[in-house]
Amino acid sequence: MTTTSASQETPAQSPTADAIQRLRRNPVAKICLLYLALLLFVALGANFLTRYPYDFQDTQRYAVTPSPPDSHHWLGTDEIGRDILSRLLFGARVSLGVTAVVIVLEALIGISLGLVAGYRGGKTDLFLMRLTDIMFAFPDLLLAILLTAIIRSGNQALPGWLSFGPLFFALGIVGWPGIARLVRGQALGLREKEFIEAARATGVKERDILLRHLLPNLSGPIIVQITQDVATVILAEATLSFLGLGVQPPFPSWGTMINDSLRYLNSKPWLLLVPALMLAVTVMVVNFLGDALRDAFDPRLRQ
Amino acid sequence: MQGLSIFSRRTVLLLSALSLLALNGCNTTNRNEGGASTNTASAGNVLRYPLTTEPTSLDPAKVEDGTTIDLIQQVFEGLVIWSDKNEITPNLAENWDLSPDGKTYSFHLKKGVKFHNGREMTATDFKYSLERACDPKTKSQTVQSYLKDIVGATDMNLGKAKGISGIKVVDKYTLQITLDGFKPYWLGNMTYPCAYVICKEEVERNGGEINESNLASTTGTGPFKFTEVRRNDLIQLGAFKEYHGGTPKLDGISRPIVKDAGQRLNKYQVGELDFVEISPADLDRVQGDATLKDELKSFPRAATWYIGLNQEAKGSPFTKREVRQAIAMAINKEEVIKVAMKGQADLANNVIPPGIKGRNEHIQPLSFDPAKAKQLLAQAGYPDGKGFPELTFSYRNDYPQVSLAAQVVAQQLKTNLGINVQQRPMEWAQFLTERKAKTLALTHLRWAADYLDPQNFLSTLLHTSKKVNGQEDHPENGMGYNNLEFDRLCDAGDTEKDPIKRAEFYAKAEQIAIDDAPWVPIYFQRDLELIKPRVKNLKDSLFGHRPHVATEVTP
Amino acid sequence: MLSFILKRLLLAIPSLLAISFLVFVVARLAPSGPVEIIAGDKASPAVIQQLKHQYGLDKPVLVQYTDYVWNMVRYGDFGKSFQRGGQSITAMIRTDFPVTAQLAWQALLFAIVLGIPIGIFAALYHNTWFDRLAMLVVVALVSIPSIVMGPLLILVFAVQLRWLPIDSWTSPSHTILPMITLGARSAAILARFMRSSLLDVLRQDYLRTAIAKGLSRGKAVWKHGIKNAVIPVLTVMGTVFGALLSGSFVVETIFRVPGIGYESINSITKRDYPVIQGMTVLVATLYILVNLAIDVMYGMVDPRIRSQEAKQ
């Protein structure tokens, strides 16, 4: 990668600031950010933006559910009379919330392991590399399913949002090796650099070298990697929920909505189209943004 | 590079040919759906209906799921069988005598019954079949439920004996079976596949196994025999001309394996299938179609879906009778059926499904009455649900209808009683484990009958359970329900020889169970099927379609 | 080369052992096991205990694991499924794996046939409307999850138009929709990579020299450009294969294709330990072998990589 060398040649401005400037000139990135801001707003404000709670079953009103869109339920109701718009918006909250927690989790594990391994090298590094090898060879979806299934069968029902715990844990465990490898590779390259040598010579503690000197110089690649992981995690949550192993009722998830809609493909295809569109567009936007970020941090890759 | 050798060059060439076909030839290859699928027999005098899953086993001793039972009951048979009036009727046994103490049955077998290989079936075959089922080597999971009443069966199954001491071959046509007690409901057990007769020499020729690798091992006495078993594709059966009940009307049965519900419906509509089971979710497509609508049939099944109120769970509020009654009266069963089951189930006021003799036909139900329910809850010390303990509502997560019904009930409890329940959809394995440990307070589950008798609902499920020699004597009472009067009535019914008096005992017991509300019956299951008009004479019992001996199809 | 392959294969053994151990232990951590399901909802504790004994599940986990590995090494026996009438894992793999392999190969072919030409034309017509459109489609294809694309294809081609059958795996037409769903993402990855690789080559001096020497541009691109550009594309084949392999789990489930992905996912909820173990190890082995094969191929076409590998 070339970001690091570039960062030292232009000390006047940090690479992050550089990148942000480039990003601001990119119209695609602007649109993507706008979409994500909107999605975040909708997710956070779902309580105020929707007319019905996500689990309210409006069964008195309709003789047959799912019911098509009308003035009460703008996108219709699902098979037990719940407002699809509400579930879509709260589904955004679930999707973004799960993603946020999982990303923080895998970043914490991945960055700290990667830093230590890359900086120390030797046996620590070898061990980490072997571990990531194993994790990469492990079919990730199987591992995630296995972990959620196992954790969820603990003898206690987890109340409310805590019921997402197994999902957080499983996706976090599956996700960290990518970041760890990246950080390790970068740290390996940086540790021989003069400013690190200098810091070490002046007796700066290892922890401070890692956090104050190494980490800030890695922010670019990490941000790019994390953006790519965001798309992966959104997808993983939706996929697990689609398989019935992710988000559990009564909480909504786009993946669950897609799976539920399959039973009505013949007669009520909009049940599929609404959450499918939402999921696809969101993942697409994150991918576009990821590309834009990569270009911004590493202009040489741009063609 | 070993691992890559599977991708032979031939495959690659073939695949590229296929992909080209895929890219260019969508219109030509696939317009004719019938031509695309190689797995359907020509209509003719053959009944065609799908298997919804791969059959779990072709061995009667191992089969336990409804789909596979329906398949193998065409091939194998037992001493007795459920009639279309849901009564035990003779099959391979012509008749039987019961000893005065009610413990020993002497079955007089039909003479001249032939196995598919032409040999005559005798009492020795039955002894062999039952003992093979109980042999631990067979690894049957069902004998413990269905054959345990036979003296010595459990000993053999646990490896403590070489044979079953309670089974005797009196002569070629007489089989004597001794039970460990008088059980007026016991014959129902003999209708289950693990009590079917198999053909010793054919099974032994296949190393003691019954499977598709050697179809001769599936030799039985039934109206049909397997002619072709193709994994994940198709199973074909041909008529057995020398069937003891007369040559079947059909030439054969064709069972394509079609796992997807939508696809089954498609195939049915284009005329590739004669009947299909459908799920409530498919209903609105069916009802929107004039032809399909007329071909929709539903069949009652011997299964009760209920809300379990476990008194033994830690901190359970259900020890108070008023709380249980309040829950019972706060549940709008009609709405559950309308919303979750799309109207396709029978509202349950009884514990016992309709069609089972001895059921109380004049039950006084606890009907839906939110006001009364609230009042009862207040009486129990929880006005408007205040102070009501945190409850977890557990149910299995692998069937959409179960999950939907549970969610509807959860909202009703919230709206009508002010009780908030924490929903906990669980994997089936976990649900079973915790249910058996009796730690689940509030559950939605079903009881499916083993045999059609009130005993199998009332005594089995709700009689007080005591530990005898470290084992529960009524392990299926998962609710911790105990009512001495109810127990007394059940005990009386279980050992009464006069059927009319027996029914009276059970009727009283059932009313007590409804009043006490140890659990709340919600609906009785119905299976939905689309059946083409060309299918005639399809016979049904509460356990499903009967063997297709008399079934006919018009070309 | 041979020693390199041998070394990598030897290194794979501890990895595979670790994976099998991990999956073995993790699966058994749950308080409920396969026996509860096998015994059904009416079995007594005694029956459950007896079944556990029968299947050897009452032994300590470590003992179970050593037994498992021993049977595997000594007899090549991967155990028997707890469901499916006690079918052996080897037999299951024999019936299920060809299905997955066929799906994966078709999808790969689809991806190559669709992705490589798009990449080439996008590079040749760099910065034209075609290039931009192609790259937009590429991001779209990478982004559309199979749980969206699969159902949408079913909706359009199976439900509405009734052109293609779904579900089951009995004729070529059944394979088309799963193939497209699985292959689309890989097609996009290949297209993007082919494009940038060819762009790189097009800037190289030797190509300009060739053209200067009188070779027509088309011929030069064809003879020198594309050939050289394809080599780096081999490096993404690992990624592509990984995408196909992990993608097949979901795609097989959506279309109920009776391959190893569908069976593995089913086996987890049924707690069918031997199947979970067997399938995981199988998939991991495939992953390792394919990556090795790609490294070897890459080493053969570009000796520099080999020397780098040797240094590490």
PDB file of N, CA and C in Angstrom, chain B residues 338-402:
ATOM      1  N   LYS B 338     -57.981 -16.819  12.638  1.00  0.00           N
ATOM      2  CA  LYS B 338     -58.166 -15.970  11.464  1.00  0.00           C
ATOM      3  C   LYS B 338     -56.820 -15.420  10.976  1.00  0.00           C
ATOM      4  N   VAL B 339     -56.039 -14.876  11.919  1.00  0.00           N
ATOM      5  CA  VAL B 339     -54.831 -14.165  11.516  1.00  0.00           C
ATOM      6  C   VAL B 339     -53.664 -15.111  11.224  1.00  0.00           C
ATOM      7  N   ALA B 340     -53.389 -15.992  12.162  1.00  0.00           N
ATOM      8  CA  ALA B 340     -52.190 -16.816  12.001  1.00  0.00           C
ATOM      9  C   ALA B 340     -52.446 -18.039  11.135  1.00  0.00           C
ATOM     10  N   MET B 341     -53.633 -18.622  11.281  1.00  0.00           N
ATOM     11  CA  MET B 341     -53.913 -19.853  10.533  1.00  0.00           C
ATOM     12  C   MET B 341     -54.721 -19.587   9.272  1.00  0.00           C
ATOM     13  N   LYS B 342     -54.974 -18.326   8.995  1.00  0.00           N
ATOM     14  CA  LYS B 342     -55.772 -17.947   7.824  1.00  0.00           C
ATOM     15  C   LYS B 342     -57.096 -18.714   7.777  1.00  0.00           C
ATOM     16  N   GLY B 343     -57.651 -18.919   8.966  1.00  0.00           N
ATOM     17  CA  GLY B 343     -58.976 -19.518   9.066  1.00  0.00           C
ATOM     18  C   GLY B 343     -58.999 -21.035   8.940  1.00  0.00           C
ATOM     19  N   GLN B 344     -57.844 -21.652   8.716  1.00  0.00           N
ATOM     20  CA  GLN B 344     -57.849 -23.084   8.425  1.00  0.00           C
ATOM     21  C   GLN B 344     -57.483 -23.944   9.634  1.00  0.00           C
ATOM     22  N   ALA B 345     -58.319 -23.903  10.639  1.00  0.00           N
ATOM     23  CA  ALA B 345     -58.143 -24.763  11.809  1.00  0.00           C
ATOM     24  C   ALA B 345     -59.467 -24.738  12.546  1.00  0.00           C
ATOM     25  N   ASP B 346     -59.681 -25.701  13.429  1.00  0.00           N
ATOM     26  CA  ASP B 346     -60.935 -25.739  14.175  1.00  0.00           C
ATOM     27  C   ASP B 346     -60.701 -25.195  15.569  1.00  0.00           C
ATOM     28  N   LEU B 347     -61.564 -24.250  15.966  1.00  0.00           N
ATOM     29  CA  LEU B 347     -61.430 -23.667  17.290  1.00  0.00           C
ATOM     30  C   LEU B 347     -61.562 -24.746  18.359  1.00  0.00           C
ATOM     31  N   ALA B 348     -60.668 -24.712  19.331  1.00  0.00           N
ATOM     32  CA  ALA B 348     -60.648 -25.777  20.330  1.00  0.00           C
ATOM     33  C   ALA B 348     -61.219 -25.300  21.660  1.00  0.00           C
ATOM     34  N   ASN B 349     -62.334 -25.889  22.048  1.00  0.00           N
ATOM     35  CA  ASN B 349     -62.846 -25.681  23.401  1.00  0.00           C
ATOM     36  C   ASN B 349     -62.541 -26.886  24.275  1.00  0.00           C
ATOM     37  N   ASN B 350     -62.295 -28.027  23.620  1.00  0.00           N
ATOM     38  CA  ASN B 350     -61.965 -29.263  24.330  1.00  0.00           C
ATOM     39  C   ASN B 350     -60.463 -29.461  24.381  1.00  0.00           C
ATOM     40  N   VAL B 351     -60.065 -30.405  25.213  1.00  0.00           N
ATOM     41  CA  VAL B 351     -58.691 -30.878  25.161  1.00  0.00           C
ATOM     42  C   VAL B 351     -58.543 -31.866  23.997  1.00  0.00           C
ATOM     43  N   ILE B 352     -59.591 -32.682  23.808  1.00  0.00           N
ATOM     44  CA  ILE B 352     -59.540 -33.775  22.836  1.00  0.00           C
ATOM     45  C   ILE B 352     -60.148 -33.346  21.503  1.00  0.00           C
ATOM     46  N   PRO B 353     -59.470 -33.603  20.405  1.00  0.00           N
ATOM     47  CA  PRO B 353     -59.994 -33.211  19.090  1.00  0.00           C
ATOM     48  C   PRO B 353     -61.258 -33.975  18.726  1.00  0.00           C
ATOM     49  N   PRO B 354     -62.068 -33.396  17.866  1.00  0.00           N
ATOM     50  CA  PRO B 354     -63.289 -34.071  17.427  1.00  0.00           C
ATOM     51  C   PRO B 354     -62.940 -35.355  16.674  1.00  0.00           C
ATOM     52  N   GLY B 355     -63.860 -36.318  16.738  1.00  0.00           N
ATOM     53  CA  GLY B 355     -63.639 -37.570  16.015  1.00  0.00           C
ATOM     54  C   GLY B 355     -63.075 -38.660  16.897  1.00  0.00           C
ATOM     55  N   ILE B 356     -62.652 -38.308  18.110  1.00  0.00           N
ATOM     56  CA  ILE B 356     -62.129 -39.330  19.011  1.00  0.00           C
ATOM     57  C   ILE B 356     -63.234 -39.746  19.966  1.00  0.00           C
ATOM     58  N   LYS B 357     -63.512 -41.060  19.985  1.00  0.00           N
ATOM     59  CA  LYS B 357     -64.615 -41.548  20.815  1.00  0.00           C
ATOM     60  C   LYS B 357     -64.296 -41.315  22.292  1.00  0.00           C
ATOM     61  N   GLY B 358     -65.327 -40.863  23.046  1.00  0.00           N
ATOM     62  CA  GLY B 358     -65.108 -40.649  24.466  1.00  0.00           C
ATOM     63  C   GLY B 358     -64.822 -39.199  24.792  1.00  0.00           C
ATOM     64  N   ARG B 359     -64.820 -38.354  23.780  1.00  0.00           N
ATOM     65  CA  ARG B 359     -64.600 -36.931  23.999  1.00  0.00           C
ATOM     66  C   ARG B 359     -65.895 -36.319  24.539  1.00  0.00           C
ATOM     67  N   ASN B 360     -65.781 -35.340  25.401  1.00  0.00           N
ATOM     68  CA  ASN B 360     -66.955 -34.673  25.966  1.00  0.00           C
ATOM     69  C   ASN B 360     -67.550 -33.722  24.931  1.00  0.00           C
ATOM     70  N   GLU B 361     -68.724 -34.097  24.401  1.00  0.00           N
ATOM     71  CA  GLU B 361     -69.325 -33.269  23.350  1.00  0.00           C
ATOM     72  C   GLU B 361     -70.153 -32.127  23.929  1.00  0.00           C
ATOM     73  N   HIS B 362     -70.278 -32.098  25.254  1.00  0.00           N
ATOM     74  CA  HIS B 362     -71.099 -31.034  25.856  1.00  0.00           C
ATOM     75  C   HIS B 362     -70.260 -30.187  26.789  1.00  0.00           C
ATOM     76  N   ILE B 363     -69.060 -29.902  26.397  1.00  0.00           N
ATOM     77  CA  ILE B 363     -68.141 -29.181  27.278  1.00  0.00           C
ATOM     78  C   ILE B 363     -68.611 -27.737  27.494  1.00  0.00           C
ATOM     79  N   GLN B 364     -68.411 -27.237  28.731  1.00  0.00           N
ATOM     80  CA  GLN B 364     -68.667 -25.822  29.006  1.00  0.00           C
ATOM     81  C   GLN B 364     -67.337 -25.087  28.898  1.00  0.00           C
ATOM     82  N   PRO B 365     -67.125 -24.342  27.814  1.00  0.00           N
ATOM     83  CA  PRO B 365     -65.802 -23.749  27.620  1.00  0.00           C
ATOM     84  C   PRO B 365     -65.590 -22.481  28.453  1.00  0.00           C
ATOM     85  N   LEU B 366     -64.333 -22.092  28.633  1.00  0.00           N
ATOM     86  CA  LEU B 366     -64.016 -20.768  29.150  1.00  0.00           C
ATOM     87  C   LEU B 366     -63.889 -19.871  27.926  1.00  0.00           C
ATOM     88  N   SER B 367     -64.983 -19.195  27.574  1.00  0.00           N
ATOM     89  CA  SER B 367     -64.975 -18.448  26.316  1.00  0.00           C
ATOM     90  C   SER B 367     -64.247 -17.120  26.467  1.00  0.00           C
ATOM     91  N   PHE B 368     -63.921 -16.557  25.302  1.00  0.00           N
ATOM     92  CA  PHE B 368     -63.218 -15.272  25.265  1.00  0.00           C
ATOM     93  C   PHE B 368     -64.058 -14.189  25.929  1.00  0.00           C
ATOM     94  N   ASP B 369     -63.538 -13.547  26.975  1.00  0.00           N
ATOM     95  CA  ASP B 369     -64.268 -12.548  27.737  1.00  0.00           C
ATOM     96  C   ASP B 369     -63.251 -11.656  28.454  1.00  0.00           C
ATOM     97  N   PRO B 370     -62.755 -10.626  27.760  1.00  0.00           N
ATOM     98  CA  PRO B 370     -61.674  -9.811  28.326  1.00  0.00           C
ATOM     99  C   PRO B 370     -62.036  -9.167  29.665  1.00  0.00           C
ATOM    100  N   ALA B 371     -63.311  -8.747  29.801  1.00  0.00           N
ATOM    101  CA  ALA B 371     -63.711  -8.082  31.041  1.00  0.00           C
ATOM    102  C   ALA B 371     -63.605  -9.043  32.220  1.00  0.00           C
ATOM    103  N   LYS B 372     -64.157 -10.238  32.014  1.00  0.00           N
ATOM    104  CA  LYS B 372     -64.105 -11.257  33.054  1.00  0.00           C
ATOM    105  C   LYS B 372     -62.651 -11.641  33.345  1.00  0.00           C
ATOM    106  N   ALA B 373     -61.853 -11.698  32.281  1.00  0.00           N
ATOM    107  CA  ALA B 373     -60.447 -12.072  32.438  1.00  0.00           C
ATOM    108  C   ALA B 373     -59.723 -11.059  33.326  1.00  0.00           C
ATOM    109  N   LYS B 374     -59.970  -9.774  33.061  1.00  0.00           N
ATOM    110  CA  LYS B 374     -59.348  -8.705  33.843  1.00  0.00           C
ATOM    111  C   LYS B 374     -59.727  -8.829  35.308  1.00  0.00           C
ATOM    112  N   GLN B 375     -61.010  -9.083  35.500  1.00  0.00           N
ATOM    113  CA  GLN B 375     -61.540  -9.201  36.858  1.00  0.00           C
ATOM    114  C   GLN B 375     -60.861 -10.362  37.591  1.00  0.00           C
ATOM    115  N   LEU B 376     -60.712 -11.482  36.896  1.00  0.00           N
ATOM    116  CA  LEU B 376     -60.063 -12.641  37.511  1.00  0.00           C
ATOM    117  C   LEU B 376     -58.606 -12.339  37.869  1.00  0.00           C
ATOM    118  N   LEU B 377     -57.953 -11.610  36.981  1.00  0.00           N
ATOM    119  CA  LEU B 377     -56.553 -11.282  37.217  1.00  0.00           C
ATOM    120  C   LEU B 377     -56.429 -10.354  38.427  1.00  0.00           C
ATOM    121  N   ALA B 378     -57.390  -9.423  38.548  1.00  0.00           N
ATOM    122  CA  ALA B 378     -57.397  -8.518  39.697  1.00  0.00           C
ATOM    123  C   ALA B 378     -57.604  -9.321  40.980  1.00  0.00           C
ATOM    124  N   GLN B 379     -58.551 -10.274  40.914  1.00  0.00           N
ATOM    125  CA  GLN B 379     -58.799 -11.135  42.077  1.00  0.00           C
ATOM    126  C   GLN B 379     -57.539 -11.874  42.513  1.00  0.00           C
ATOM    127  N   ALA B 380     -56.727 -12.234  41.531  1.00  0.00           N
ATOM    128  CA  ALA B 380     -55.509 -12.975  41.836  1.00  0.00           C
ATOM    129  C   ALA B 380     -54.424 -12.057  42.384  1.00  0.00           C
ATOM    130  N   GLY B 381     -54.733 -10.735  42.402  1.00  0.00           N
ATOM    131  CA  GLY B 381     -53.767  -9.806  42.980  1.00  0.00           C
ATOM    132  C   GLY B 381     -52.973  -9.004  41.963  1.00  0.00           C
ATOM    133  N   TYR B 382     -53.395  -9.057  40.677  1.00  0.00           N
ATOM    134  CA  TYR B 382     -52.683  -8.289  39.663  1.00  0.00           C
ATOM    135  C   TYR B 382     -53.649  -7.392  38.886  1.00  0.00           C
ATOM    136  N   PRO B 383     -54.192  -6.350  39.522  1.00  0.00           N
ATOM    137  CA  PRO B 383     -55.117  -5.481  38.781  1.00  0.00           C
ATOM    138  C   PRO B 383     -54.402  -4.846  37.589  1.00  0.00           C
ATOM    139  N   ASP B 384     -55.026  -4.911  36.430  1.00  0.00           N
ATOM    140  CA  ASP B 384     -54.463  -4.386  35.183  1.00  0.00           C
ATOM    141  C   ASP B 384     -53.056  -4.908  34.897  1.00  0.00           C
ATOM    142  N   GLY B 385     -52.787  -6.081  35.379  1.00  0.00           N
ATOM    143  CA  GLY B 385     -51.482  -6.678  35.115  1.00  0.00           C
ATOM    144  C   GLY B 385     -50.369  -6.125  35.992  1.00  0.00           C
ATOM    145  N   LYS B 386     -50.711  -5.225  36.927  1.00  0.00           N
ATOM    146  CA  LYS B 386     -49.670  -4.625  37.777  1.00  0.00           C
ATOM    147  C   LYS B 386     -49.069  -5.679  38.705  1.00  0.00           C
ATOM    148  N   GLY B 387     -47.767  -5.675  38.806  1.00  0.00           N
ATOM    149  CA  GLY B 387     -47.092  -6.600  39.704  1.00  0.00           C
ATOM    150  C   GLY B 387     -46.969  -8.002  39.156  1.00  0.00           C
ATOM    151  N   PHE B 388     -47.484  -8.193  37.933  1.00  0.00           N
ATOM    152  CA  PHE B 388     -47.401  -9.528  37.333  1.00  0.00           C
ATOM    153  C   PHE B 388     -45.939  -9.832  36.998  1.00  0.00           C
ATOM    154  N   PRO B 389     -45.470 -11.026  37.376  1.00  0.00           N
ATOM    155  CA  PRO B 389     -44.041 -11.296  37.166  1.00  0.00           C
ATOM    156  C   PRO B 389     -43.668 -11.280  35.678  1.00  0.00           C
ATOM    157  N   GLU B 390     -42.396 -10.965  35.400  1.00  0.00           N
ATOM    158  CA  GLU B 390     -41.863 -11.010  34.032  1.00  0.00           C
ATOM    159  C   GLU B 390     -41.998 -12.431  33.494  1.00  0.00           C
ATOM    160  N   LEU B 391     -42.654 -12.557  32.372  1.00  0.00           N
ATOM    161  CA  LEU B 391     -42.840 -13.901  31.829  1.00  0.00           C
ATOM    162  C   LEU B 391     -42.163 -14.038  30.474  1.00  0.00           C
ATOM    163  N   THR B 392     -41.611 -15.209  30.223  1.00  0.00           N
ATOM    164  CA  THR B 392     -41.038 -15.502  28.917  1.00  0.00           C
ATOM    165  C   THR B 392     -41.961 -16.475  28.193  1.00  0.00           C
ATOM    166  N   PHE B 393     -42.235 -16.152  26.949  1.00  0.00           N
ATOM    167  CA  PHE B 393     -43.140 -16.953  26.138  1.00  0.00           C
ATOM    168  C   PHE B 393     -42.290 -17.727  25.126  1.00  0.00           C
ATOM    169  N   SER B 394     -42.200 -19.029  25.303  1.00  0.00           N
ATOM    170  CA  SER B 394     -41.287 -19.827  24.473  1.00  0.00           C
ATOM    171  C   SER B 394     -42.044 -20.632  23.428  1.00  0.00           C
ATOM    172  N   TYR B 395     -41.469 -20.707  22.246  1.00  0.00           N
ATOM    173  CA  TYR B 395     -42.067 -21.531  21.196  1.00  0.00           C
ATOM    174  C   TYR B 395     -40.996 -21.881  20.177  1.00  0.00           C
ATOM    175  N   ARG B 396     -41.240 -22.918  19.392  1.00  0.00           N
ATOM    176  CA  ARG B 396     -40.242 -23.336  18.413  1.00  0.00           C
ATOM    177  C   ARG B 396     -40.215 -22.359  17.247  1.00  0.00           C
ATOM    178  N   ASN B 397     -39.037 -22.187  16.663  1.00  0.00           N
ATOM    179  CA  ASN B 397     -38.896 -21.136  15.647  1.00  0.00           C
ATOM    180  C   ASN B 397     -38.850 -21.672  14.221  1.00  0.00           C
ATOM    181  N   ASP B 398     -39.085 -22.971  14.037  1.00  0.00           N
ATOM    182  CA  ASP B 398     -38.906 -23.499  12.684  1.00  0.00           C
ATOM    183  C   ASP B 398     -40.197 -23.635  11.885  1.00  0.00           C
ATOM    184  N   TYR B 399     -41.316 -23.264  12.465  1.00  0.00           N
ATOM    185  CA  TYR B 399     -42.559 -23.257  11.698  1.00  0.00           C
ATOM    186  C   TYR B 399     -43.210 -21.883  11.766  1.00  0.00           C
ATOM    187  N   PRO B 400     -43.365 -21.221  10.617  1.00  0.00           N
ATOM    188  CA  PRO B 400     -43.900 -19.870  10.648  1.00  0.00           C
ATOM    189  C   PRO B 400     -45.244 -19.780  11.371  1.00  0.00           C
ATOM    190  N   GLN B 401     -46.111 -20.776  11.159  1.00  0.00           N
ATOM    191  CA  GLN B 401     -47.453 -20.673  11.747  1.00  0.00           C
ATOM    192  C   GLN B 401     -47.399 -20.673  13.277  1.00  0.00           C
ATOM    193  N   VAL B 402     -46.478 -21.401  13.836  1.00  0.00           N
ATOM    194  CA  VAL B 402     -46.335 -21.464  15.291  1.00  0.00           C
ATOM    195  C   VAL B 402     -45.898 -20.098  15.819  1.00  0.00           C
TER     196      VAL B 402
END
